[in-house]
């Protein structure tokens, strides 16, 4: 179970904290997504945001898709921040294997960025959040679900949401 928790914690907590935040114009806009709609052809990652008022996610990808045990995986989110990610913004991660919750974590984004020597706030505009990590070969067989919610100060509803479904 430690390998499983490590895998999916890496997926969530490090993704939006990836350094550096790259700024570029996304290659394609994929429109407005509500609920749990696949953003690209693969359905490993989906945009589960209720609104695009804060972050309009235009592309989600994982390579390889599906991720493989004992290999590196790269997750990339491309979008447009409509407001800065300010001090006090949080990431909340939920990881499950089937119906069993493996972890629930909350991370202060700016606190983590400051500890790693990066600047906060993350300025509005076109952004690419990308993170590569190794998937342990010891990950047990099963169906995994991870949900990453971004909360901004003063909000009880997530400003953005990404979920992952992976089977090993």
Short mmCIF file of C-alpha atoms in Angstrom, two decimals:
data_model
loop_
_atom_site.label_atom_id
_atom_site.label_comp_id
_atom_site.label_asym_id
_atom_site.label_seq_id
_atom_site.Cartn_x
_atom_site.Cartn_y
_atom_site.Cartn_z
CA UNK A 1 0.00 0.00 0.00
CA UNK A 2 2.91 2.41 0.55
CA UNK A 3 3.83 2.21 -3.12
CA UNK A 4 0.22 2.90 -4.07
CA UNK A 5 -0.06 5.90 -1.78
CA UNK A 6 3.27 7.19 -3.09
CA UNK A 7 2.17 6.86 -6.70
CA UNK A 8 -1.07 8.72 -6.38
CA UNK A 9 0.24 11.27 -3.91
CA UNK A 10 2.94 12.12 -6.43
CA UNK A 11 0.23 12.52 -9.04
CA UNK A 12 -1.60 15.11 -7.03
CA UNK A 13 0.60 17.06 -4.69
CA UNK A 14 3.46 17.56 -7.09
CA UNK A 15 1.49 18.34 -10.22
CA UNK A 16 0.47 21.90 -9.53
CA UNK A 17 3.61 22.46 -7.49
CA UNK A 18 5.81 21.46 -10.41
CA UNK A 19 8.64 23.88 -11.02
CA UNK A 20 8.92 25.92 -13.09
CA UNK A 21 5.46 26.95 -14.20
CA UNK A 22 5.77 27.33 -17.95
CA UNK A 23 3.80 30.01 -19.73
CA UNK A 24 2.83 29.49 -23.32
CA UNK A 25 -0.15 29.66 -25.59
CA UNK A 26 -1.97 26.33 -25.61
CA UNK A 27 -1.89 24.68 -29.02
CA UNK A 28 -5.63 24.10 -29.11
CA UNK A 29 -8.68 25.18 -27.15
CA UNK A 30 -11.10 22.37 -26.48
CA UNK A 31 -14.03 24.43 -25.31
CA UNK A 32 -16.16 24.43 -22.21
CA UNK A 33 -16.26 21.31 -20.04
CA UNK A 34 -18.68 20.82 -17.20
CA UNK A 35 -18.66 17.89 -14.82
CA UNK A 36 -16.39 14.91 -15.47
CA UNK A 37 -15.77 15.30 -19.16
CA UNK A 38 -12.73 13.82 -20.90
CA UNK A 39 -10.54 16.61 -22.23
CA UNK A 40 -8.44 14.57 -24.67
CA UNK A 41 -9.13 11.24 -26.36
CA UNK A 42 -7.76 9.25 -23.42
CA UNK A 43 -9.92 9.14 -20.32
CA UNK A 44 -7.22 8.51 -17.72
CA UNK A 45 -7.41 12.19 -16.72
CA UNK A 46 -10.58 14.27 -16.75
CA UNK A 47 -11.50 17.84 -15.92
CA UNK A 48 -14.09 17.65 -13.16
CA UNK A 49 -14.27 21.42 -12.59
CA UNK A 50 -17.76 22.81 -12.09
CA UNK A 51 -16.82 26.08 -13.78
CA UNK A 52 -13.98 27.56 -15.80
CA UNK A 53 -14.20 30.95 -14.06
CA UNK A 54 -10.79 30.50 -12.39
CA UNK A 55 -8.89 27.99 -14.54
CA UNK A 56 -10.00 27.01 -18.03
CA UNK A 57 -8.34 23.64 -18.65
CA UNK A 58 -7.83 23.23 -22.38
CA UNK A 59 -5.74 20.05 -22.40
CA UNK A 60 -4.94 17.17 -20.05
CA UNK A 61 -2.51 14.41 -20.89
CA UNK A 62 -0.61 11.56 -19.33
CA UNK A 63 2.25 9.79 -21.06
CA UNK A 64 2.28 6.89 -21.41
CA UNK A 65 -1.47 6.43 -21.34
CA UNK A 66 -2.22 4.33 -19.48
CA UNK A 67 0.68 4.71 -17.02
CA UNK A 68 2.83 1.61 -16.54
CA UNK A 69 4.44 0.10 -13.43
CA UNK A 70 8.17 0.68 -13.16
CA UNK A 71 8.15 3.48 -15.76
CA UNK A 72 8.16 7.25 -15.70
CA UNK A 73 4.83 8.98 -16.27
CA UNK A 74 4.36 12.61 -17.24
CA UNK A 75 1.15 14.47 -16.49
CA UNK A 76 0.51 17.79 -18.20
CA UNK A 77 -2.30 20.31 -17.66
CA UNK A 78 -2.60 23.21 -20.10
CA UNK A 79 -4.97 26.05 -19.42
CA UNK A 80 -5.64 29.68 -18.74
CA UNK A 81 -5.63 31.11 -15.22
CA UNK A 82 -8.17 33.92 -15.06
CA UNK A 83 -6.81 35.08 -11.67
CA UNK A 84 -3.52 34.70 -9.80
CA UNK A 85 -3.08 31.69 -7.52
CA UNK A 86 -2.65 33.63 -4.26
CA UNK A 87 -1.24 32.88 -0.83
CA UNK A 88 -3.72 30.68 1.02
CA UNK A 89 -4.70 28.64 -2.05
CA UNK A 90 -4.84 24.93 -1.31
CA UNK A 91 -4.72 21.62 -3.11
CA UNK A 92 -6.82 18.82 -1.67
CA UNK A 93 -6.02 15.30 -2.80
CA UNK A 94 -8.17 12.20 -2.37
CA UNK A 95 -6.81 8.80 -3.43
CA UNK A 96 -8.82 5.57 -3.42
CA UNK A 97 -8.21 1.97 -4.42
CA UNK A 98 -11.68 0.73 -5.22
CA UNK A 99 -13.89 1.89 -2.33
CA UNK A 100 -10.96 2.18 0.12
CA UNK A 101 -9.58 5.65 0.80
CA UNK A 102 -5.78 5.49 0.79
CA UNK A 103 -5.00 9.12 1.52
CA UNK A 104 -6.49 12.56 1.97
CA UNK A 105 -4.01 15.41 1.92
CA UNK A 106 -4.17 19.19 1.91
CA UNK A 107 -1.26 21.31 0.69
CA UNK A 108 -0.82 25.08 0.84
CA UNK A 109 0.41 25.86 -2.69
CA UNK A 110 2.37 29.04 -1.95
CA UNK A 111 3.93 27.58 1.18
CA UNK A 112 5.19 24.60 -0.83
CA UNK A 113 6.43 26.81 -3.66
CA UNK A 114 8.25 29.11 -1.24
CA UNK A 115 9.95 26.10 0.42
CA UNK A 116 11.20 24.94 -2.97
CA UNK A 117 12.52 28.41 -3.83
CA UNK A 118 9.82 29.27 -6.37
CA UNK A 119 7.73 32.41 -6.42
CA UNK A 120 4.13 32.81 -5.42
CA UNK A 121 1.63 34.00 -6.55
CA UNK A 122 1.33 32.17 -9.84
CA UNK A 123 0.27 34.92 -12.22
CA UNK A 124 -2.84 34.76 -14.39
CA UNK A 125 -2.50 33.87 -18.05
CA UNK A 126 -1.71 30.81 -20.12
CA UNK A 127 0.00 28.10 -18.07
CA UNK A 128 1.38 24.62 -18.43
CA UNK A 129 1.70 22.53 -15.28
CA UNK A 130 3.78 19.43 -15.96
CA UNK A 131 5.23 16.79 -13.67
CA UNK A 132 7.10 13.56 -14.35
CA UNK A 133 7.50 10.83 -11.75
CA UNK A 134 8.37 7.15 -11.56
CA UNK A 135 5.58 4.68 -10.91
CA UNK A 136 6.89 2.05 -8.51
CA UNK A 137 7.03 -1.48 -9.90
CA UNK A 138 5.46 -2.69 -6.63
CA UNK A 139 2.08 -1.00 -7.15
CA UNK A 140 -0.56 -3.67 -6.40
CA UNK A 141 -3.19 -4.71 -8.95
CA UNK A 142 -6.38 -2.74 -8.67
CA UNK A 143 -8.45 0.20 -9.84
CA UNK A 144 -7.28 3.54 -8.51
CA UNK A 145 -9.02 6.89 -8.37
CA UNK A 146 -7.42 10.23 -7.52
CA UNK A 147 -9.12 13.61 -7.30
CA UNK A 148 -7.23 16.87 -6.99
CA UNK A 149 -9.21 19.99 -6.05
CA UNK A 150 -7.83 23.52 -6.10
CA UNK A 151 -9.35 25.87 -3.54
CA UNK A 152 -8.77 29.62 -3.50
CA UNK A 153 -9.05 31.67 -0.28
CA UNK A 154 -12.63 32.33 0.79
CA UNK A 155 -14.18 29.64 -1.42
CA UNK A 156 -15.89 26.46 -0.27
CA UNK A 157 -16.28 25.19 -3.84
CA UNK A 158 -13.20 24.01 -5.77
CA UNK A 159 -11.93 26.53 -8.31
CA UNK A 160 -10.59 23.68 -10.44
CA UNK A 161 -10.66 19.89 -10.34
CA UNK A 162 -8.80 17.07 -12.08
CA UNK A 163 -9.47 13.38 -11.54
CA UNK A 164 -7.61 10.27 -12.63
CA UNK A 165 -8.67 6.68 -13.12
CA UNK A 166 -5.87 4.15 -13.43
CA UNK A 167 -5.88 0.34 -13.35
CA UNK A 168 -2.85 -1.85 -12.75
#
